[in-house]
Amino acid sequence: MLFVQQLINGIALGAVYALFAVGFGVVFSTMRILNLAQGVYATWGALVAYWAVAELGLPFAVACVAGMAGGALTAVMVDQVAFQPLRSRGGEQLLGTIITSVALWIALREVASLATGAAPLGFPPGTVPGGLLHIGGVRVLTTQIIAVVCAVAVTTLIHLLFRHTRLGAAIRAVGHDRGAAMLGGVNPRTAILTAAALAGAATGLAGVLYADNQTFTFALGDGLLLQGFAAVVIGGMGDARGAAFGGFMIGIVQVLSAQYISNSFQDAITFGLLLVVLVARPRGLFRTVELGRA
Amino acid sequence: MARPTVRRRRRAALAVATAASLLLAAACDSGTQSGEIKIGFITATTGPVAFAGQTFGNGTQLAIDQLNQEDYLGGGRKIKLVRKEGAENPARAVEQAKQLAGDQGVVGAICCILSPVAGAVKPITSAAKLPLDIYGATDLGLEDPPYVVRTTTLPQDANRSLARKVVAQAKPASVAYAVTQDNSGWVSQLKSFQEGFAGTGVRDLGTVNTLAAQTDFSGAAGQLMAKNPEAVVIAALQQSSISLIKALRSRGYRGLIVTAETIGSPGAFKAAGQTLADVPFPVYFFAGKASAQGQKFAQSYKAKYGTDPDDYAAQGYMAAYMMATAAKNAGKDVTRESVTKALSNIKSLDGTIYGSVRFENGQLHAPDSIVHITWTKDGRQTEWTPSGRSAS
């Protein structure tokens, strides 16, 4: 029974990682950017949702949407401030984008620290769905169910958008070859801004669902960044399903390894798994975009 | 021929003016017999523990303001805090300590909430023979007189005391522990809780390790609940403690949860709310049972900052009070040497905010001021008794 309990905890944690990884993957596959500022989208998503609930008294569902909007806005702002100037120069700017994303990461993290006084925050009691289901001897929180439902829904929607709509095709075309996409009538700026907003919204939601049942600080996104990066590498960069799969896998491995091997080594085990996958399948389990292209 | 002569005179005049300025600056900087005694203060108002650093800083500043107002040093001399932001980052704090060490006008320094930061800073100040008072770090053995003293009230003593009270009054049959395993200060605090429970007949069901960077505690809560303990003791960082308490309670854990002082700040209750109700933790400063000097401190603090002082604010106040007392006892010629000597000579102090305290090997002890308290559901602090959920 303990195994099942921890498996459910792992799936719920993995759902948050999956949402984050989906956002991470969207940015990488569209813009070819290893965006290390992605973590702060989650932080700002959680902060906006927290303020919506604690200061404005809005219901949790509305706060989730506000958190997504907060993440999306942050992502678009980061893209326009940090990445657009580099894109306008043309050519490969991998190192430049990594450095600017680190700068934005630190800057937005410090702003979040100042805005919160670096104090731990938590959604006020009663504002987050607080139900607890007893299934056999297993306890499942309502928030855990919400996280899994959100992860599956967002992954499915982004997958469908990318594979079955004109907008998705345009975004993919820009990611594949910007010049050719322009010749085909695609507006690359619109495609990139849409992708940035989508990534920010998914990541912002990850932040809200990560923060909703515990306390969090301005550093919330830092932990998610590493796990989300590992998830997207394991699953594959160009496919939302792969990124989500990687996220669920990491959540489960992390919780079960903490239970049955050692809490102290859970990160070592997670990133050991990443190394194994990189050696065996460098393009991820879903074999999509090649890492080397970055 | 006239021009070189004029130049030489100008150069000579410039040299004399420069030398005079340097001598004047040196005299002003020396801190001796001047109206201003400079004490370095490495603050932590930003960074990972800024929530605590701000109240530490408030307490320290309040002490200096009060003591200056009361002419504590005598003769109209004032203490000036030279604030340097260290953000509780070891590298940054070391840089700030080097700056303070390089300023010969600074005759003492106050620093450090985290043990690794204190460990990194103290070799710098000791090498410069700059007396250092550690105000928050809790790992055992950080004090190193004559140059390093510590006014941090040791949570280990308080934890042992709380554990014994829990055994005597709540009478749990079994206990499980959670600890921030990669932080030596918290491992040390865990041991103190375990020592308090040892030999009492309370069954030890084992320890669940967590990490300082860990943010999800669903797995740790599951591990603890699987042990089915009647009491859970959490020796962990503030955010970890609060998150783990929330994770346990939201999953229906009804047993007694015991923690260290870390959940005592008003920010902790703001973040966790009534989840913290009936969770006992030990403090050295509780306004409701404080000495006369402590009451005065609490009133001044509330008047200035709008909240009751927590244990961190009291520790900040005590650190400044200790350094000011050393400066006062150093006599007219206040230098690093005389302050170091004066610090070493302080064996006990009466009338502090903790009442009477004593020093052993550079470490402050105030066992009589330990109080076991808890949050109420409406956000007040009160003395803990095993009632309600805790007693069930």
XYZ file of C-alpha atoms in Angstrom:
686
model
C 0.000 0.000 0.000
C 2.899 2.353 0.767
C 4.212 1.755 -2.750
C 0.869 2.786 -4.266
C 0.698 5.828 -2.000
C 4.159 7.004 -3.024
C 3.449 6.165 -6.667
C 0.467 8.535 -6.555
C 2.616 11.189 -4.875
C 5.164 10.686 -7.643
C 2.560 10.976 -10.401
C 1.188 14.197 -8.890
C 4.669 15.687 -8.567
C 5.460 14.480 -12.066
C 2.375 16.280 -13.377
C 3.890 19.596 -12.268
C 7.218 18.695 -13.855
C 5.335 17.678 -17.004
C 3.637 21.060 -17.307
C 6.956 22.791 -16.838
C 8.689 20.524 -19.340
C 5.986 21.066 -21.962
C 6.583 24.820 -21.721
C 10.329 24.313 -21.850
C 10.015 22.092 -24.902
C 7.778 24.571 -26.757
C 10.408 27.298 -26.419
C 13.242 25.054 -27.450
C 11.557 23.487 -30.433
C 10.297 26.856 -31.724
C 13.143 29.223 -30.962
C 16.095 26.892 -30.460
C 16.719 28.584 -27.113
C 17.912 26.854 -23.975
C 15.956 29.248 -21.805
C 17.319 29.231 -18.271
C 14.882 32.002 -17.298
C 12.007 29.516 -17.640
C 11.973 28.872 -13.885
C 10.991 32.435 -13.068
C 7.875 32.072 -15.236
C 6.730 29.484 -12.702
C 7.671 31.758 -9.808
C 5.757 34.707 -11.237
C 2.815 32.515 -12.157
C 2.616 31.323 -8.548
C 3.035 34.859 -7.193
C 0.297 36.316 -9.397
C -2.071 33.497 -8.410
C -1.198 33.970 -4.743
C -1.892 37.697 -4.900
C -5.125 37.057 -6.810
C -6.313 34.813 -3.978
C -4.799 36.495 -0.913
C -5.141 40.153 -1.893
C -8.102 40.206 -4.293
C -10.058 37.310 -2.825
C -10.532 35.623 -6.185
C -11.428 31.925 -6.335
C -8.657 29.413 -6.930
C -9.777 28.566 -10.473
C -9.574 32.226 -11.478
C -6.217 32.460 -9.735
C -4.961 29.573 -11.873
C -5.911 31.510 -14.996
C -4.277 34.638 -13.549
C -1.155 32.592 -12.842
C -1.109 31.377 -16.441
C -1.489 34.949 -17.641
C 1.308 36.027 -15.311
C 3.591 33.324 -16.677
C 2.677 34.174 -20.265
C 3.289 37.879 -19.746
C 6.660 37.206 -18.129
C 7.626 34.900 -20.991
C 6.697 37.429 -23.674
C 8.538 40.177 -21.815
C 11.672 38.021 -21.466
C 11.494 37.098 -25.128
C 11.211 40.685 -26.284
C 13.861 42.042 -23.911
C 16.406 39.251 -24.062
C 15.949 37.178 -27.186
C 14.437 39.440 -29.847
C 17.520 41.711 -30.075
C 19.705 38.642 -30.586
C 17.341 37.158 -33.170
C 17.351 40.404 -35.117
C 21.122 40.049 -35.596
C 20.555 36.764 -37.389
C 22.704 33.612 -37.303
C 23.165 31.129 -34.456
C 23.052 32.890 -31.068
C 23.035 29.891 -28.720
C 25.663 31.196 -26.303
C 24.195 34.700 -26.369
C 20.697 33.466 -25.580
C 21.951 31.310 -22.715
C 23.808 34.269 -21.190
C 20.890 36.671 -21.587
C 18.498 34.095 -20.186
C 20.742 33.701 -17.118
C 20.746 37.493 -16.706
C 16.947 37.641 -16.914
C 16.653 34.661 -14.562
C 18.704 36.419 -11.883
C 17.068 39.812 -12.417
C 13.485 38.538 -12.261
C 14.348 36.301 -9.316
C 15.702 39.292 -7.402
C 12.615 41.335 -8.253
C 10.482 38.485 -6.892
C 12.658 38.413 -3.767
C 12.149 42.128 -3.210
C 8.421 41.914 -3.939
C 7.939 39.204 -1.331
C 10.566 40.271 1.194
C 12.059 36.808 0.609
C 9.426 35.549 3.021
C 7.766 32.177 2.592
C 4.269 32.478 1.178
C 1.321 30.157 1.219
C -2.210 30.231 -0.105
C -4.496 31.138 2.817
C -6.344 28.210 4.382
C -9.607 27.437 2.642
C -8.685 29.106 -0.632
C -7.249 25.969 -2.251
C -9.444 22.886 -2.826
C -8.674 20.936 0.332
C -10.409 17.627 -0.192
C -8.806 14.326 0.714
C -9.966 11.097 -0.911
C -9.425 7.763 0.803
C -9.182 5.035 -1.812
C -8.493 1.815 0.022
C -5.658 2.770 2.313
C -4.395 5.413 -0.092
C -4.856 9.148 0.455
C -5.212 11.372 -2.586
C -5.470 15.144 -2.300
C -7.864 17.032 -4.546
C -4.975 19.281 -5.553
C -3.039 16.226 -6.728
C -5.936 15.204 -8.964
C -6.171 18.759 -10.306
C -2.455 18.742 -11.128
C -2.687 15.497 -13.086
C -5.829 16.589 -14.960
C -4.219 19.928 -15.847
C -1.015 18.281 -17.036
C -2.853 15.824 -19.282
C -5.190 18.498 -20.646
C -2.476 21.070 -21.371
C -0.220 18.461 -22.975
C -3.044 17.239 -25.184
C -4.085 20.752 -26.201
C -0.548 21.830 -27.064
C 0.047 18.599 -28.970
C -3.151 19.071 -30.960
C -2.373 22.736 -31.557
C 1.088 21.962 -32.878
C 0.105 18.964 -35.020
C -3.368 19.786 -36.281
C -3.760 23.548 -36.661
C -2.396 26.140 -39.062
C -1.030 28.162 -36.155
C 0.832 25.103 -34.862
C 2.191 24.382 -38.319
C 3.370 27.994 -38.577
C 5.114 27.806 -35.203
C 6.807 24.539 -36.192
C 7.806 25.999 -39.535
C 9.464 28.979 -37.839
C 11.304 26.600 -35.519
C 12.485 24.490 -38.452
C 13.572 27.279 -40.824
C 12.593 30.855 -40.161
C 13.520 32.112 -43.619
C 11.592 29.403 -45.408
C 8.581 30.010 -43.157
C 8.604 33.708 -44.079
C 8.707 32.798 -47.758
C 5.677 30.619 -47.100
C 3.740 33.589 -45.733
C 4.235 32.954 -42.039
C 4.777 35.928 -39.753
C 7.639 34.666 -37.559
C 7.151 37.343 -34.889
C 3.536 36.287 -34.327
C 4.539 32.627 -34.229
C 7.339 33.247 -31.756
C 5.233 35.438 -29.467
C 2.477 32.828 -29.502
C 4.955 30.095 -28.621
C 6.462 32.212 -25.837
C 3.015 32.937 -24.388
C 2.015 29.274 -24.564
C 5.236 28.215 -22.857
C 4.824 30.886 -20.195
C 1.196 29.944 -19.537
C 2.023 26.228 -19.120
C 4.966 27.058 -16.873
C 2.957 29.586 -14.870
C 0.309 26.929 -14.253
C 3.050 24.542 -13.147
C 4.135 27.155 -10.625
C 0.607 27.587 -9.243
C 0.033 23.846 -8.896
C 3.446 23.407 -7.276
C 2.747 26.135 -4.740
C -0.887 25.462 -3.938
C -0.454 22.944 -1.156
C 2.762 24.056 0.502
C 4.744 27.188 1.169
C 6.925 28.688 -1.499
C 9.416 31.486 -1.963
C 10.861 33.590 -4.769
C 13.163 30.619 -5.516
C 10.272 28.278 -6.418
C 11.267 28.095 -10.075
C 14.881 27.122 -9.457
C 14.075 23.561 -8.455
C 11.555 23.185 -11.246
C 14.093 24.372 -13.811
C 16.483 21.479 -13.260
C 13.742 18.864 -13.101
C 11.960 20.338 -16.109
C 15.154 20.408 -18.136
C 15.849 16.780 -17.282
C 12.273 15.870 -18.195
C 12.395 17.509 -21.580
C 15.753 15.924 -22.430
C 14.513 12.502 -21.371
C 11.236 12.781 -23.249
C 12.455 14.645 -26.298
C 12.431 18.336 -27.100
C 10.092 18.572 -30.006
C 7.058 16.694 -28.771
C 4.795 17.831 -25.944
C 3.906 14.208 -25.213
C 7.570 13.324 -24.788
C 8.236 16.236 -22.455
C 5.192 15.357 -20.364
C 6.215 11.705 -20.237
C 9.667 12.766 -19.037
C 8.091 14.921 -16.340
C 5.896 12.119 -15.003
C 8.841 9.744 -15.119
C 11.080 12.065 -13.102
C 8.396 12.711 -10.490
C 7.829 9.004 -9.968
C 11.540 8.164 -9.869
C 12.213 10.988 -7.442
C 9.561 9.991 -4.920
C 10.119 6.244 -5.143
C 13.903 6.561 -4.934
C 13.489 8.750 -1.842
C 11.243 6.098 -0.296
C 13.160 2.968 -1.191
C 16.773 4.072 -1.735
C 17.620 7.383 -0.080
C 16.264 10.900 0.136
C 19.823 12.154 0.031
C 20.456 10.693 -3.399
C 17.156 11.453 -5.117
C 18.657 14.202 -7.279
C 21.708 12.094 -8.072
C 19.393 9.275 -9.155
C 17.240 11.615 -11.261
C 20.177 13.078 -13.106
C 21.838 9.672 -13.354
C 18.715 8.654 -15.259
C 19.195 11.683 -17.485
C 22.748 10.587 -18.263
C 21.636 7.064 -19.109
C 18.963 8.355 -21.497
C 21.390 10.794 -23.115
C 23.852 7.978 -23.763
C 21.267 5.477 -24.989
C 18.911 7.830 -26.854
C 20.482 11.259 -27.347
C 17.308 12.600 -28.978
C 15.120 11.538 -26.055
C 12.744 8.647 -25.636
C 10.346 10.085 -28.217
C 13.191 10.743 -30.720
C 12.280 14.200 -31.894
C 14.535 17.241 -32.093
C 18.243 16.574 -31.942
C 20.011 18.235 -29.014
C 23.041 18.856 -31.176
C 21.119 21.374 -33.241
C 21.187 23.746 -30.323
C 63.851 79.356 -13.630
C 60.885 80.686 -11.715
C 58.448 78.042 -12.953
C 60.245 74.974 -11.463
C 60.380 76.730 -8.098
C 56.665 77.427 -8.197
C 56.017 73.830 -9.167
C 58.160 72.567 -6.308
C 56.282 74.772 -3.879
C 52.956 73.617 -5.215
C 54.053 70.010 -4.945
C 55.270 70.541 -1.394
C 52.020 72.252 -0.466
C 50.051 69.406 -2.073
C 52.115 66.826 -0.204
C 51.571 68.612 3.102
C 47.821 68.890 2.435
C 47.613 65.211 1.474
C 49.541 64.142 4.563
C 47.345 66.315 6.749
C 44.195 64.855 5.177
C 45.456 61.308 5.690
C 46.362 62.007 9.301
C 42.950 63.566 9.875
C 41.221 60.613 8.247
C 43.281 58.178 10.305
C 42.404 60.019 13.469
C 38.719 59.971 12.580
C 38.884 56.302 11.637
C 40.710 55.100 14.702
C 37.591 55.061 16.787
C 39.668 55.829 19.836
C 38.503 58.558 22.096
C 36.365 59.962 19.293
C 32.642 60.424 19.599
C 31.815 57.509 17.313
C 32.499 53.804 17.844
C 32.142 51.839 14.614
C 30.700 48.329 14.779
C 30.496 46.340 11.552
C 27.212 44.577 10.846
C 26.996 42.026 8.044
C 23.289 41.996 7.287
C 21.041 39.537 5.460
C 18.185 41.677 4.259
C 18.306 39.970 0.867
C 18.985 36.383 -0.089
C 17.507 33.080 1.025
C 16.936 33.943 4.691
C 16.023 37.602 4.287
C 12.739 36.946 6.140
C 14.818 36.258 9.261
C 17.593 38.685 8.387
C 15.187 41.588 8.436
C 14.003 40.903 11.978
C 17.586 40.220 13.142
C 18.484 43.581 11.609
C 15.509 45.316 13.211
C 16.525 44.035 16.645
C 20.145 45.083 16.175
C 19.265 48.575 14.970
C 16.748 49.052 17.771
C 19.388 48.169 20.359
C 21.882 50.633 18.908
C 19.268 53.396 18.717
C 18.153 52.805 22.314
C 21.672 52.557 23.719
C 22.792 55.696 21.916
C 19.736 57.535 23.180
C 20.485 56.427 26.743
C 24.161 57.455 26.374
C 25.063 53.863 27.281
C 28.750 54.344 26.449
C 28.971 57.551 28.428
C 30.555 60.848 27.563
C 28.260 61.390 24.622
C 29.946 58.654 22.610
C 27.733 56.927 20.056
C 27.863 53.600 18.306
C 27.665 53.678 14.540
C 26.602 50.500 12.761
C 28.575 50.010 9.549
C 26.097 47.888 7.593
C 27.337 45.583 4.844
C 24.871 43.376 3.002
C 26.098 39.776 2.936
C 22.819 38.140 1.825
C 23.883 35.052 3.823
C 25.957 34.047 0.841
C 29.355 32.757 2.048
C 31.392 34.377 -0.754
C 29.620 37.714 -0.461
C 29.764 37.708 3.333
C 33.508 36.978 3.200
C 34.008 39.969 0.901
C 32.092 42.188 3.300
C 34.082 40.828 6.242
C 37.302 41.696 4.381
C 36.079 45.257 3.928
C 35.277 45.554 7.622
C 38.610 43.984 8.554
C 40.404 46.491 6.350
C 38.767 49.456 8.073
C 40.819 49.911 11.244
C 38.137 52.205 12.611
C 35.803 49.225 12.966
C 36.388 47.756 16.422
C 33.926 44.862 16.346
C 31.637 42.964 13.992
C 28.259 41.257 14.190
C 27.401 38.594 11.669
C 25.855 35.480 10.398
C 22.601 33.543 10.500
C 23.715 30.438 8.669
C 26.439 28.216 10.073
C 28.376 27.831 6.787
C 28.485 31.628 6.462
C 29.736 32.035 10.021
C 32.334 29.338 9.363
C 33.540 31.231 6.293
C 33.617 34.673 7.912
C 35.307 33.949 11.228
C 38.806 33.152 9.833
C 38.777 36.542 8.081
C 37.864 38.525 11.172
C 40.098 36.486 13.462
C 43.105 37.018 11.188
C 42.437 40.763 11.389
C 42.018 40.502 15.198
C 38.547 41.958 14.750
C 36.212 40.665 17.472
C 33.175 38.966 15.967
C 29.803 38.285 17.597
C 27.787 35.602 15.807
C 24.102 36.404 16.207
C 22.192 33.606 14.496
C 24.231 30.589 13.398
C 23.550 27.527 15.504
C 26.067 24.836 14.624
C 28.013 23.718 17.672
C 31.588 24.940 18.070
C 31.412 28.131 16.045
C 32.456 30.252 19.029
C 36.226 30.625 19.293
C 37.328 33.165 21.910
C 38.941 35.598 22.255
C 38.033 36.817 18.760
C 34.775 34.942 18.127
C 31.924 34.953 20.639
C 28.328 33.946 20.062
C 25.183 35.444 21.520
C 22.937 33.118 19.527
C 20.780 31.381 22.063
C 21.519 27.742 21.417
C 18.419 25.953 20.117
C 19.940 22.619 21.064
C 19.395 23.286 24.779
C 15.876 24.518 24.090
C 15.044 21.502 21.908
C 16.168 19.052 24.588
C 14.035 20.914 27.078
C 10.968 20.800 24.802
C 11.433 17.091 24.088
C 11.427 16.350 27.804
C 8.280 18.431 28.298
C 6.550 16.608 25.438
C 7.446 13.254 27.013
C 6.229 14.355 30.418
C 2.977 15.978 29.362
C 1.841 14.642 25.979
C 3.238 11.150 26.635
C 3.567 9.937 23.036
C 4.377 6.231 22.710
C 6.437 6.710 19.550
C 8.206 9.432 17.629
C 9.553 9.822 14.098
C 11.919 12.557 12.964
C 12.454 14.641 9.836
C 15.653 16.592 9.289
C 17.329 18.821 6.712
C 20.090 16.319 6.276
C 22.520 18.450 4.235
C 22.746 21.247 6.813
C 24.997 20.574 9.807
C 23.110 23.028 12.000
C 19.868 21.123 11.553
C 21.519 17.741 12.023
C 22.852 19.098 15.295
C 19.338 20.241 16.269
C 17.925 16.833 15.384
C 20.426 15.213 17.746
C 19.357 17.524 20.554
C 15.716 16.481 20.110
C 16.762 12.833 20.028
C 18.784 13.323 23.219
C 15.698 14.784 24.874
C 13.615 11.720 23.963
C 16.393 9.196 24.635
C 15.908 6.892 27.604
C 12.310 7.971 28.167
C 10.642 4.889 26.741
C 9.323 6.719 23.679
C 9.905 4.411 20.719
C 12.126 5.928 17.995
C 10.621 4.982 14.613
C 13.449 6.460 12.592
C 14.324 9.589 10.646
C 13.237 10.854 7.230
C 15.894 12.937 5.512
C 15.036 16.015 3.480
C 17.335 18.354 1.585
C 17.799 22.111 1.926
C 16.802 22.689 -1.710
C 13.809 20.339 -1.498
C 10.453 21.955 -2.142
C 8.018 19.053 -2.483
C 7.245 17.214 0.737
C 4.480 14.860 -0.351
C 6.919 11.928 -0.398
C 8.449 12.833 2.954
C 4.978 13.163 4.494
C 4.075 9.738 3.101
C 7.224 8.250 4.570
C 6.551 9.729 7.992
C 2.900 8.674 8.053
C 3.836 5.144 7.013
C 5.755 4.856 10.272
C 2.516 5.640 12.128
C 4.137 7.743 14.862
C 2.219 9.400 17.683
C 4.572 12.386 17.399
C 6.645 13.811 14.569
C 9.652 16.022 15.294
C 10.795 18.294 12.481
C 14.301 19.773 12.582
C 14.395 21.636 9.306
C 14.643 24.994 7.611
C 11.645 27.268 8.022
C 10.101 26.702 4.623
C 10.716 22.966 4.820
C 9.168 22.782 8.279
C 6.056 24.684 7.255
C 5.621 22.763 4.022
C 6.054 19.431 5.782
C 3.556 20.383 8.488
C 1.081 21.389 5.769
C 1.704 18.170 3.870
C 1.155 16.076 7.012
C -1.994 17.872 8.137
C -3.554 17.982 4.657
C -3.124 14.198 4.484
C -4.962 13.739 7.741
C -2.114 13.308 10.231
C -3.591 14.041 13.651
C -0.651 13.259 15.933
C 1.553 15.766 17.699
C 4.020 17.712 15.549
C 7.000 19.316 17.269
C 9.467 21.733 15.671
C 12.332 24.044 16.467
C 12.107 27.827 16.852
C 12.070 28.364 13.098
C 8.284 28.612 12.801
C 8.101 31.387 15.377
C 8.319 34.398 13.077
C 5.106 36.228 12.129
C 5.913 35.481 8.471
C 5.703 31.771 9.172
C 2.131 32.077 10.436
C 1.217 34.331 7.543
C 2.417 31.641 5.140
C 0.927 28.640 6.895
C -1.990 29.987 8.897
C -3.792 27.830 11.410
C -1.970 24.721 10.195
C 0.679 25.737 12.726
C -1.798 25.796 15.637
C -0.868 23.452 18.506
C 2.608 22.781 17.102
C 4.997 23.417 20.017
C 8.361 25.041 19.546
C 10.884 26.479 22.010
C 11.993 30.097 22.184
C 14.291 32.067 24.432
C 12.339 35.268 24.118
C 8.604 35.412 24.645
C 7.207 38.846 25.421
C 4.533 37.337 27.670
C 7.172 35.980 30.070
C 10.097 38.305 29.425
C 12.166 40.165 32.007
C 11.532 43.860 32.663
C 14.208 44.762 30.125
C 12.632 42.274 27.705
C 9.209 43.852 28.145
C 10.695 47.249 27.398
C 12.359 45.837 24.297
C 9.094 44.247 23.132
C 7.172 47.504 23.568
C 9.805 49.556 21.737
C 9.989 46.991 18.965
C 6.235 46.957 18.452
C 6.115 50.746 18.505
C 8.832 50.993 15.861
C 8.070 48.033 13.587
C 4.407 47.310 14.226
C 4.804 43.649 15.197
C 5.845 41.707 18.266
C 9.521 40.798 18.243
C 10.342 37.175 17.528
C 13.334 35.165 18.725
C 15.435 36.433 15.811
C 14.783 40.076 16.689
C 15.761 39.328 20.284
C 18.986 37.680 19.120
C 19.820 40.693 16.973
C 19.161 42.989 19.929
C 21.307 40.859 22.240
C 24.229 40.805 19.801
C 24.280 44.589 19.599
C 23.863 44.910 23.361
C 26.801 42.558 23.936
C 29.063 44.443 21.543
C 28.020 47.790 23.042
C 28.748 46.482 26.535
C 32.212 45.384 25.419
C 32.824 48.813 23.877
C 31.679 50.440 27.101
C 33.900 48.201 29.222
C 36.851 48.810 26.907
C 37.333 52.176 28.533
C 38.300 55.393 26.845
C 40.643 53.858 24.310
C 38.236 51.728 22.302
C 40.267 49.575 19.915
C 39.935 46.063 18.539
C 42.338 44.889 21.245
C 40.472 46.534 24.097
C 37.066 45.364 22.814
C 38.388 41.805 22.414
C 39.669 41.870 25.970
C 36.418 43.327 27.270
C 34.379 40.659 25.451
C 36.508 37.914 26.996
C 36.035 39.383 30.449
C 32.244 39.237 30.281
C 31.278 36.106 32.196
C 27.715 37.032 33.003
C 25.261 39.836 32.445
C 22.224 40.791 34.475
C 19.261 42.780 33.319
C 19.345 41.693 29.700
C 16.255 41.015 27.623
C 16.734 37.325 28.592
C 17.179 38.224 32.254
C 20.497 36.989 33.681
C 22.772 35.241 31.201
C 26.192 33.657 31.489
C 28.990 32.985 29.059
C 31.027 29.825 28.813
C 33.921 29.749 26.399
C 32.431 32.619 24.405
C 28.930 31.134 24.190
C 25.869 32.756 25.753
C 23.618 30.561 27.874
C 20.172 31.600 29.085
C 18.477 28.352 30.156
C 16.043 30.092 32.493
C 14.448 32.065 29.674
C 13.395 29.047 27.573
C 9.633 28.995 26.961
C 7.675 26.358 25.030
C 5.092 28.101 22.939
C 2.722 27.517 20.049
C 0.562 29.458 17.629
C -3.132 29.726 18.250
C -5.572 29.431 15.351
C -6.036 33.184 15.265
C -2.333 33.900 14.989
C -1.321 34.663 18.556
C 1.509 32.979 20.403
C 0.793 31.307 23.696
C 2.522 28.928 26.082
C 2.074 25.355 24.888
C 0.167 22.787 26.856
C -0.787 19.445 25.382
C -4.431 20.119 24.718
C -6.840 19.742 21.828
C -5.334 17.967 18.864
C -1.949 17.694 20.563
C -3.355 15.792 23.476
C -5.497 13.413 21.502
